[in-house]
PDB file of C-alpha atoms in Angstrom:
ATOM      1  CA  UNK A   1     -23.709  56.254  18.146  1.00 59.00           C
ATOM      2  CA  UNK A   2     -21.664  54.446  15.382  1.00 67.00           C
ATOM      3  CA  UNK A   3     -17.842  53.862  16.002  1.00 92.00           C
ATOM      4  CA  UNK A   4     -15.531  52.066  17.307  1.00 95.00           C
ATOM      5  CA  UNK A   5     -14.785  50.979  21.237  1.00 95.00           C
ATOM      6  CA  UNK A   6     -11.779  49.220  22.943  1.00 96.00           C
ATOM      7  CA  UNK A   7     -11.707  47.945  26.455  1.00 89.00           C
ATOM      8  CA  UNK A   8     -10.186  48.643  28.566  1.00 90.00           C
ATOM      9  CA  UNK A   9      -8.337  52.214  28.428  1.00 92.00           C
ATOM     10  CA  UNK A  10      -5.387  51.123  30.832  1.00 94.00           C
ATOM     11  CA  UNK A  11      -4.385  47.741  30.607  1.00 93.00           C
ATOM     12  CA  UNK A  12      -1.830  46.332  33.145  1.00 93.00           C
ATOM     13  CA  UNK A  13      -0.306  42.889  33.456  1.00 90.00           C
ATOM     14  CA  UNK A  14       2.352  40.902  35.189  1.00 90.00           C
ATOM     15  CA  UNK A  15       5.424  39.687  32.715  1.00 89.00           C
ATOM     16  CA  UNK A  16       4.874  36.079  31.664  1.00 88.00           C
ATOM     17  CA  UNK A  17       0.839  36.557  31.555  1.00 91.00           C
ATOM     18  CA  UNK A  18      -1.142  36.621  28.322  1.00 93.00           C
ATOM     19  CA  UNK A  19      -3.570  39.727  28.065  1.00 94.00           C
ATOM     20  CA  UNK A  20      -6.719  40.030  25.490  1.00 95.00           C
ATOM     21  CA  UNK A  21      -7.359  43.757  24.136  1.00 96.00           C
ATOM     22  CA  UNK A  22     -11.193  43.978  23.288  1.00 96.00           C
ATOM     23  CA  UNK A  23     -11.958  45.974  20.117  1.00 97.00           C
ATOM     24  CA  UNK A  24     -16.151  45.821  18.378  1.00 97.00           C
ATOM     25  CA  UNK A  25     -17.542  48.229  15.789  1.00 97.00           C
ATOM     26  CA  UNK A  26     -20.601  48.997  14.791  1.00 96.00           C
ATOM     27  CA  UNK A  27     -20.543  50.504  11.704  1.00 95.00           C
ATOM     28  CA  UNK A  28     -20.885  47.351   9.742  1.00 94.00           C
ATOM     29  CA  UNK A  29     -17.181  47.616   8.150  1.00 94.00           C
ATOM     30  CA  UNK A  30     -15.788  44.219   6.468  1.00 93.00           C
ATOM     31  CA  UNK A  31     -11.845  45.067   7.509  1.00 91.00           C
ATOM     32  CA  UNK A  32     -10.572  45.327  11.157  1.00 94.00           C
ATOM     33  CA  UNK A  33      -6.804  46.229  11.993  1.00 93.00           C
ATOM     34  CA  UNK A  34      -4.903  46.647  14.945  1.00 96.00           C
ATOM     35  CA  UNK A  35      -1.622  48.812  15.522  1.00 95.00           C
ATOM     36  CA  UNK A  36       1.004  49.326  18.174  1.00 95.00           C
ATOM     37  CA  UNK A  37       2.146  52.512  18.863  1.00 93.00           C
ATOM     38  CA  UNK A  38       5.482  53.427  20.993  1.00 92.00           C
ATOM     39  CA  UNK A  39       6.112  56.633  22.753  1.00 86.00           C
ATOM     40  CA  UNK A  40       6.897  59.196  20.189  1.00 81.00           C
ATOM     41  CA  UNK A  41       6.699  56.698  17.424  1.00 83.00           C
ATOM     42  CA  UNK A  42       4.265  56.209  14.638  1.00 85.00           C
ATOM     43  CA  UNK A  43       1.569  53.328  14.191  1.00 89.00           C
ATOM     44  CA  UNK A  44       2.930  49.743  13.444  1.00 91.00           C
ATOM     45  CA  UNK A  45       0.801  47.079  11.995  1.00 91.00           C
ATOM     46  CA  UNK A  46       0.062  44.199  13.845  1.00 95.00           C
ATOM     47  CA  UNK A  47      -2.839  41.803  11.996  1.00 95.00           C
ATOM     48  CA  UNK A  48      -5.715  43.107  10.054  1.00 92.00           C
ATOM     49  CA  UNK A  49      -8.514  41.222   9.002  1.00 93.00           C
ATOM     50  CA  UNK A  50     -10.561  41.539   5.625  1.00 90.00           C
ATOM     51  CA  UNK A  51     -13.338  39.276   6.441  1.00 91.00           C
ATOM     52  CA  UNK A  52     -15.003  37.033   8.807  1.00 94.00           C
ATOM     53  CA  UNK A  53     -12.471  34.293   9.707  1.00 95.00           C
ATOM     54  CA  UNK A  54      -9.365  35.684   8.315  1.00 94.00           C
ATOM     55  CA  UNK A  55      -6.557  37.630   8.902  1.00 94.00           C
ATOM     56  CA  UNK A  56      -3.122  38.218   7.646  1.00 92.00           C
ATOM     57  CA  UNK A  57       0.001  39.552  10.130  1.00 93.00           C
ATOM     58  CA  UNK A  58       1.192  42.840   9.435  1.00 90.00           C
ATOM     59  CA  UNK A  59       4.933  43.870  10.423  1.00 88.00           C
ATOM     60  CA  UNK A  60       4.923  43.031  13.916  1.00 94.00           C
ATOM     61  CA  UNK A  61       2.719  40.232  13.971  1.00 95.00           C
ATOM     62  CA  UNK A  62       5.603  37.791  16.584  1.00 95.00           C
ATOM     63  CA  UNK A  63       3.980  37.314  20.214  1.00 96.00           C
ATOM     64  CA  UNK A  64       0.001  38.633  19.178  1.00 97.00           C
ATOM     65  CA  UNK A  65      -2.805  36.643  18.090  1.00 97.00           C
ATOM     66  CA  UNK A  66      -6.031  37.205  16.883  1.00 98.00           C
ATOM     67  CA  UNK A  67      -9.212  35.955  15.987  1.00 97.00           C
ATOM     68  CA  UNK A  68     -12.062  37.233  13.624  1.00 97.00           C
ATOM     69  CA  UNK A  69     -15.176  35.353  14.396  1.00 97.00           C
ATOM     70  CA  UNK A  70     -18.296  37.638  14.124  1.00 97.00           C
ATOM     71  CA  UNK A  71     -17.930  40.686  11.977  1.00 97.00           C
ATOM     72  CA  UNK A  72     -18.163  43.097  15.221  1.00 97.00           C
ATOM     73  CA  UNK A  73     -15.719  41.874  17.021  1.00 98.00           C
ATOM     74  CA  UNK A  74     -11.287  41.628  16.543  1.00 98.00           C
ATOM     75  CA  UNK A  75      -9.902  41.018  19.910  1.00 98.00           C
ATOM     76  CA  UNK A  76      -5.723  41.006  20.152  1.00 97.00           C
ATOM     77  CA  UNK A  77      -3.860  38.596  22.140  1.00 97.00           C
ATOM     78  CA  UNK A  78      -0.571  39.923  23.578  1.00 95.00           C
ATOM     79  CA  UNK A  79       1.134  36.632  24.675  1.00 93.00           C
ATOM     80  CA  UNK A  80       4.122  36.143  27.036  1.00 88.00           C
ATOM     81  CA  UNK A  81       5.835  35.627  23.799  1.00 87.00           C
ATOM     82  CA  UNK A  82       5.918  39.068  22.915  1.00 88.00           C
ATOM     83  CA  UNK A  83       8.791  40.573  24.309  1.00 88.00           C
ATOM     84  CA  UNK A  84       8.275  44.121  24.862  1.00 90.00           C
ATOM     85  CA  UNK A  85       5.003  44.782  24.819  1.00 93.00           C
ATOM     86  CA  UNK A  86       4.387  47.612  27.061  1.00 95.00           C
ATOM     87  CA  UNK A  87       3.261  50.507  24.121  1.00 95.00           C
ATOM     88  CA  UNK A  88      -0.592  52.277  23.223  1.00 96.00           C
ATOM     89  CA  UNK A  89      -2.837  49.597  21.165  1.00 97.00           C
ATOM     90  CA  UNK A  90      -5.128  50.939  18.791  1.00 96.00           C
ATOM     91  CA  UNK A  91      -7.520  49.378  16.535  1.00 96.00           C
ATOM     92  CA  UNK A  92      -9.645  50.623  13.757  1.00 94.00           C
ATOM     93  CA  UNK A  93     -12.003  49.370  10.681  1.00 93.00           C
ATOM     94  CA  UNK A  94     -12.659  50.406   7.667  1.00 90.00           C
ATOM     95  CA  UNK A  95     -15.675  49.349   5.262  1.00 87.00           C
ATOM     96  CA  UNK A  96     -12.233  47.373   3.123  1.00 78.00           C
ATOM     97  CA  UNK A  97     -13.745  48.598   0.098  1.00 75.00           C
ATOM     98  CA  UNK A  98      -9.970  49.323  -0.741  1.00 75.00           C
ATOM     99  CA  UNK A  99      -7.441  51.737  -1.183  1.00 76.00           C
ATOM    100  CA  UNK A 100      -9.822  54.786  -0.598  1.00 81.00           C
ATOM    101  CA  UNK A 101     -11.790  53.793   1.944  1.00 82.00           C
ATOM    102  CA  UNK A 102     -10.988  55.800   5.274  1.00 86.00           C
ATOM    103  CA  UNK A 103     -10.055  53.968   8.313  1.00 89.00           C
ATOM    104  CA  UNK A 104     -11.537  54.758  12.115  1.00 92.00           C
ATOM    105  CA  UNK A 105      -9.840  54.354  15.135  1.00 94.00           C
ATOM    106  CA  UNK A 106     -10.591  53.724  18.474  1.00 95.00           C
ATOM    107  CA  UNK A 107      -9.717  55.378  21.550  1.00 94.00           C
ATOM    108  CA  UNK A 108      -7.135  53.208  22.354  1.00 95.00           C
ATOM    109  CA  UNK A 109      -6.042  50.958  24.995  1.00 96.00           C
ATOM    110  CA  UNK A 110      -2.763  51.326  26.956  1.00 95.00           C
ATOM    111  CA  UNK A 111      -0.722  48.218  28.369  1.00 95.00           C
ATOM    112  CA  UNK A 112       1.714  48.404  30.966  1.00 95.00           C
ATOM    113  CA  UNK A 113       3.412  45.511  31.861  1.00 91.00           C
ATOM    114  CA  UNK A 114       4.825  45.135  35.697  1.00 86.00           C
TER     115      UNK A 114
ATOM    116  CA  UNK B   1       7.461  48.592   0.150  1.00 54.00           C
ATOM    117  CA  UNK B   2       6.578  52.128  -0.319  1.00 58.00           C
ATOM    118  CA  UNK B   3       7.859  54.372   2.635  1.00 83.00           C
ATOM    119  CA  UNK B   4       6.790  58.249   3.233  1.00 90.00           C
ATOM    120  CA  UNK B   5       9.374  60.240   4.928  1.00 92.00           C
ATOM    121  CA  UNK B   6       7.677  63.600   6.411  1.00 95.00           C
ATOM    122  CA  UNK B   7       9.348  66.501   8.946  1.00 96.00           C
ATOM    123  CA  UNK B   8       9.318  65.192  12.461  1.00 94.00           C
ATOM    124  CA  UNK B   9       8.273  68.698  13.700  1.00 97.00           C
ATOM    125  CA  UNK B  10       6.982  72.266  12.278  1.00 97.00           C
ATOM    126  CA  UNK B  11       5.712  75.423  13.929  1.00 97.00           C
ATOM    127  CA  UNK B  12       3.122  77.548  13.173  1.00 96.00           C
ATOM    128  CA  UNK B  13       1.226  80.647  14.488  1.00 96.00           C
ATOM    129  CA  UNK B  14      -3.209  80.641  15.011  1.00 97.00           C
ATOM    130  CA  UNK B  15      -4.675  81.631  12.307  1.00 96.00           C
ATOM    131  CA  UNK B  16      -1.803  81.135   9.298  1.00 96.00           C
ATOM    132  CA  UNK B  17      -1.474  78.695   6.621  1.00 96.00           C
ATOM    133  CA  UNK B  18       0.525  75.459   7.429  1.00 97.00           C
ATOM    134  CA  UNK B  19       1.453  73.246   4.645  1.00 98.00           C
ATOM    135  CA  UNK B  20       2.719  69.670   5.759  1.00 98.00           C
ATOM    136  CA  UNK B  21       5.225  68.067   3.004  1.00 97.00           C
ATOM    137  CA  UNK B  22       5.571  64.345   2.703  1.00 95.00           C
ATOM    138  CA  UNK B  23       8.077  62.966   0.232  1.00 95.00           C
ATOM    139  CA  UNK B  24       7.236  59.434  -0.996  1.00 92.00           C
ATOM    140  CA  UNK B  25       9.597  58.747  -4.085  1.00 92.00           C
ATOM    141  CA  UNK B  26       8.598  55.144  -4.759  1.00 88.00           C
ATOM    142  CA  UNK B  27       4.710  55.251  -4.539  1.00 89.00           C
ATOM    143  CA  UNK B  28       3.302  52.985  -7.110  1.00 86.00           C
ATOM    144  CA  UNK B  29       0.570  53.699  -9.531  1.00 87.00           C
ATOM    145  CA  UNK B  30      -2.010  52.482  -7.876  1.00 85.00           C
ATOM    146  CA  UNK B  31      -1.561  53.989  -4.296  1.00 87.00           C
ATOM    147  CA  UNK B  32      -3.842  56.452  -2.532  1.00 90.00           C
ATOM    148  CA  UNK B  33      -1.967  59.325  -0.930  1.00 92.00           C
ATOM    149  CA  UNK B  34      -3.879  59.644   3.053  1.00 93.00           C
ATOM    150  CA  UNK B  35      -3.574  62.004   5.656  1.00 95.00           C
ATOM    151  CA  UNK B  36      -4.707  61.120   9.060  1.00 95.00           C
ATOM    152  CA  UNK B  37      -3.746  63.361  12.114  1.00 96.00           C
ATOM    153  CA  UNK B  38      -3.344  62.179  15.927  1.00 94.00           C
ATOM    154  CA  UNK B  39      -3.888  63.939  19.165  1.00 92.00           C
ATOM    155  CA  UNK B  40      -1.924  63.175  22.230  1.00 86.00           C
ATOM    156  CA  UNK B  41      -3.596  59.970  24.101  1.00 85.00           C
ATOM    157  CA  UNK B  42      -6.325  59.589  21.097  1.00 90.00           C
ATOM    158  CA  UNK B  43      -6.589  57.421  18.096  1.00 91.00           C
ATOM    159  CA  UNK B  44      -6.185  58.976  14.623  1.00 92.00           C
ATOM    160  CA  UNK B  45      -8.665  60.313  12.887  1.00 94.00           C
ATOM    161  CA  UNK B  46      -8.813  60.496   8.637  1.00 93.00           C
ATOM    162  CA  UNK B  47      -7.992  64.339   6.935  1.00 96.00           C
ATOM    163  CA  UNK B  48      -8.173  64.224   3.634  1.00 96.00           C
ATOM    164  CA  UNK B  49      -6.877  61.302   0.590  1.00 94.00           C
ATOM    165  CA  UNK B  50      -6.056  61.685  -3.086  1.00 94.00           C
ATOM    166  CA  UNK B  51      -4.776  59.479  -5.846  1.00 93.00           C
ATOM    167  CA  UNK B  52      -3.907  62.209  -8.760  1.00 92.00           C
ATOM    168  CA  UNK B  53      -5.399  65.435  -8.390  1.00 89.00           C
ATOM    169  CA  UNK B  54      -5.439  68.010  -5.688  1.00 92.00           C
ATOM    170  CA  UNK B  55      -8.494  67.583  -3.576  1.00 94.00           C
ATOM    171  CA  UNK B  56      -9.864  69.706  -0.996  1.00 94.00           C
ATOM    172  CA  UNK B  57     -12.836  69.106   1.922  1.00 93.00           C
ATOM    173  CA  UNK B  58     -13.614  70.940   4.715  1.00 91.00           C
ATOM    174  CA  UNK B  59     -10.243  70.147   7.007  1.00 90.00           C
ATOM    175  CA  UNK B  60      -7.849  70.764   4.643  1.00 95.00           C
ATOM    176  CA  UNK B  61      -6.223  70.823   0.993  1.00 97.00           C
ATOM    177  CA  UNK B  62      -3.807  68.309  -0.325  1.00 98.00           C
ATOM    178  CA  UNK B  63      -1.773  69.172  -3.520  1.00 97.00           C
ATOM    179  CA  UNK B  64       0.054  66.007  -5.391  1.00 97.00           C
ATOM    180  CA  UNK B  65       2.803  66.722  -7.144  1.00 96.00           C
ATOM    181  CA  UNK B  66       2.557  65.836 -11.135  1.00 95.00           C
ATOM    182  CA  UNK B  67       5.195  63.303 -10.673  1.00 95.00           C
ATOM    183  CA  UNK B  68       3.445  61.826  -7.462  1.00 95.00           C
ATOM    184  CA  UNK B  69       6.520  61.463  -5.586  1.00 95.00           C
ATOM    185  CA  UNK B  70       5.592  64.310  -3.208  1.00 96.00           C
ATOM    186  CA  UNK B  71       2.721  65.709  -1.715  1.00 97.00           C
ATOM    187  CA  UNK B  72       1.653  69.035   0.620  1.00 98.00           C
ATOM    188  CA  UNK B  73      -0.945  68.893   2.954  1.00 98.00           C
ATOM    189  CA  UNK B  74      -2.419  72.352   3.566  1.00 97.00           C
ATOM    190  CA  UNK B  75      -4.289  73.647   6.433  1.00 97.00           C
ATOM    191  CA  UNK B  76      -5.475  76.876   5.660  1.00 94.00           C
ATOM    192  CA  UNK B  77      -5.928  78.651   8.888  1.00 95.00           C
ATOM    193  CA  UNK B  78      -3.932  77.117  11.808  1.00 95.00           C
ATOM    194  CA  UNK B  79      -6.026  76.573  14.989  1.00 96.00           C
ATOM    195  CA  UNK B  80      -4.927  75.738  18.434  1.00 95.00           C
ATOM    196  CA  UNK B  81      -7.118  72.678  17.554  1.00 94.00           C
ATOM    197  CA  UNK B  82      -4.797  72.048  14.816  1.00 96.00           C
ATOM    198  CA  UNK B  83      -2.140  70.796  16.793  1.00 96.00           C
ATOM    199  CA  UNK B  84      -1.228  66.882  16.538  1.00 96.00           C
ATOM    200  CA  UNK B  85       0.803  64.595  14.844  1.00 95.00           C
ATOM    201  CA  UNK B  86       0.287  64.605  10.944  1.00 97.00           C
ATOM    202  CA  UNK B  87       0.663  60.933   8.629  1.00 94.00           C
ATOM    203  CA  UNK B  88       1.362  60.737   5.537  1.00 93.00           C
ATOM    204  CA  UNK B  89       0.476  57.311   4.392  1.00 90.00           C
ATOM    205  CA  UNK B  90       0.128  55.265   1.397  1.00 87.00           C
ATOM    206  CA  UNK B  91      -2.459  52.634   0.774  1.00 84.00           C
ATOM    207  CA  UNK B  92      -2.763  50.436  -1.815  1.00 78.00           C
ATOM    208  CA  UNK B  93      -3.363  46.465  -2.580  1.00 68.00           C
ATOM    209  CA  UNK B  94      -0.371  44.303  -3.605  1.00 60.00           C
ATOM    210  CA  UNK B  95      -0.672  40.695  -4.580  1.00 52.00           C
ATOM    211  CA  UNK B  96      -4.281  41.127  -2.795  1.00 51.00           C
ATOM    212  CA  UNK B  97      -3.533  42.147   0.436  1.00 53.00           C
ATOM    213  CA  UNK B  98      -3.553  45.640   2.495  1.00 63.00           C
ATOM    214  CA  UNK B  99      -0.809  47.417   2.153  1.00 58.00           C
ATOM    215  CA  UNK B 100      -0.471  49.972   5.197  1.00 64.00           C
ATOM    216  CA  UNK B 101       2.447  51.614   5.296  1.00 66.00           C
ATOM    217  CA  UNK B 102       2.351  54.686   7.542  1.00 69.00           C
ATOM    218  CA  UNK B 103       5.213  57.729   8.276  1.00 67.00           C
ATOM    219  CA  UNK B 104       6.885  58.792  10.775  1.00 76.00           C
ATOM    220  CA  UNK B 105       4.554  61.810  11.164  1.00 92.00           C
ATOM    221  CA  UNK B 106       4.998  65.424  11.288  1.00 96.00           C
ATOM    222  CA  UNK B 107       3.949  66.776  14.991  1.00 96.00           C
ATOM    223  CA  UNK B 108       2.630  70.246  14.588  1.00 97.00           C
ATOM    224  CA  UNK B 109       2.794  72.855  17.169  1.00 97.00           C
ATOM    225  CA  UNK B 110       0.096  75.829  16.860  1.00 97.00           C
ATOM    226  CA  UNK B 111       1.265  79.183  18.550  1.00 96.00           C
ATOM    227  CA  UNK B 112      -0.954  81.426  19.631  1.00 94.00           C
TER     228      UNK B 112
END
């Protein structure tokens, strides 16, 4: 089946450690984002990515990385740098056509730190 | 950039129509109006998106207002399924990048 996965579902990690959130598609979309998401709260942008090797930060882009190297794949890299970052990560792609295209999500992945 | 403000909650009863407002006074010309809607633990998943015109699919309805600054999403018979958290967002490029801004969202509870 087409879509979208993210491993893994519950994510947890001591403070101070630097944790990678896995995201791939396989619907053959051009544009990958990833968003936070805080209890109660709506979706925050973190990076998105329009192409193959590059990305631009969104509004929360201080303590995450990323990297865009094959078209499947956008993994996020919550560093010790990031403050707070206990929340719900989601990630989705969209075919980046533009403003109409429709963007899919995955299932998420939630990080707890310790 | 362009902010939505929607309702944090409304209530409905199965089987009614629910319409959804979202106020967003300083769209631009060139932004899409999108609805997306969230269930609890689960990633959102796209409703329904229009630029000018009301549009309509099999989900729901959305009417734009002629001035753009508002818009309704309608569901036209509430299910229990129904129930999740509604976005309003805007999408559009700027200066050649995404613009994402999303909404607070509008979390809709279904009675039966």
């Amino acid at each position: 089946d087409g879509g979208i996965t993210q491993s893994p579902k519950y994510l947890f990690r001591k403070e101070g450690q630097n944790v990678t959130l896995s995201c791939e598609q396989n619907l053959n979309h051009d544009a990958m984002y990833w968003y936070r998401q805080d209890p109660g709260q709506g979706l925050r942008l973190i990076y998105y990515s329009q192409i193959v090797n590059d990305f631009q930060k969104g509004d929360i882009a201080e303590g995450y990385s990323v990297s865009r190297e094959k078209k499947e794949s956008f993994p996020l890299t919550v560093t010790s740098a990031q403050k707070n970052p206990t929340a719900f990560y989601l990630c989705a792609s969209s075919s980046g056509r533009g403003a109409t295209d429709t963007q899919y999500f995955g299932p998420g992945t939630r990080l707890t730190v310790l | 950039d362009a902010k939505t403000t929607q309702p944090n909650s409304m209530e409905s009863n199965e089987e009614e129509p629910v319409h959804l407002p979202c106020n967003h006074s300083t769209i631009s010309g060139t932004d899409y109006i999108h609805w997306y809607r969230q269930l609890p633990s689960q990633g959102p998943e796209y409703v329904i998106h229009g630029l000018t015109s009301n549009v309509n699919n099999r989900m729901a309805s959305l009417a734009i207002a002629e001035d753009r600054k508002s818009s309704t999403l309608i569901l036209h018979r509430a299910t229990l399924r129904d129930a999740a958290v509604y976005y309003c967002i805007l999408r559009g490029f700027q200066g050649g990048s995404e613009k994402l801004v999303f909404g607070k969202g509008t979390k809709l509870t279904v009675n039966p």
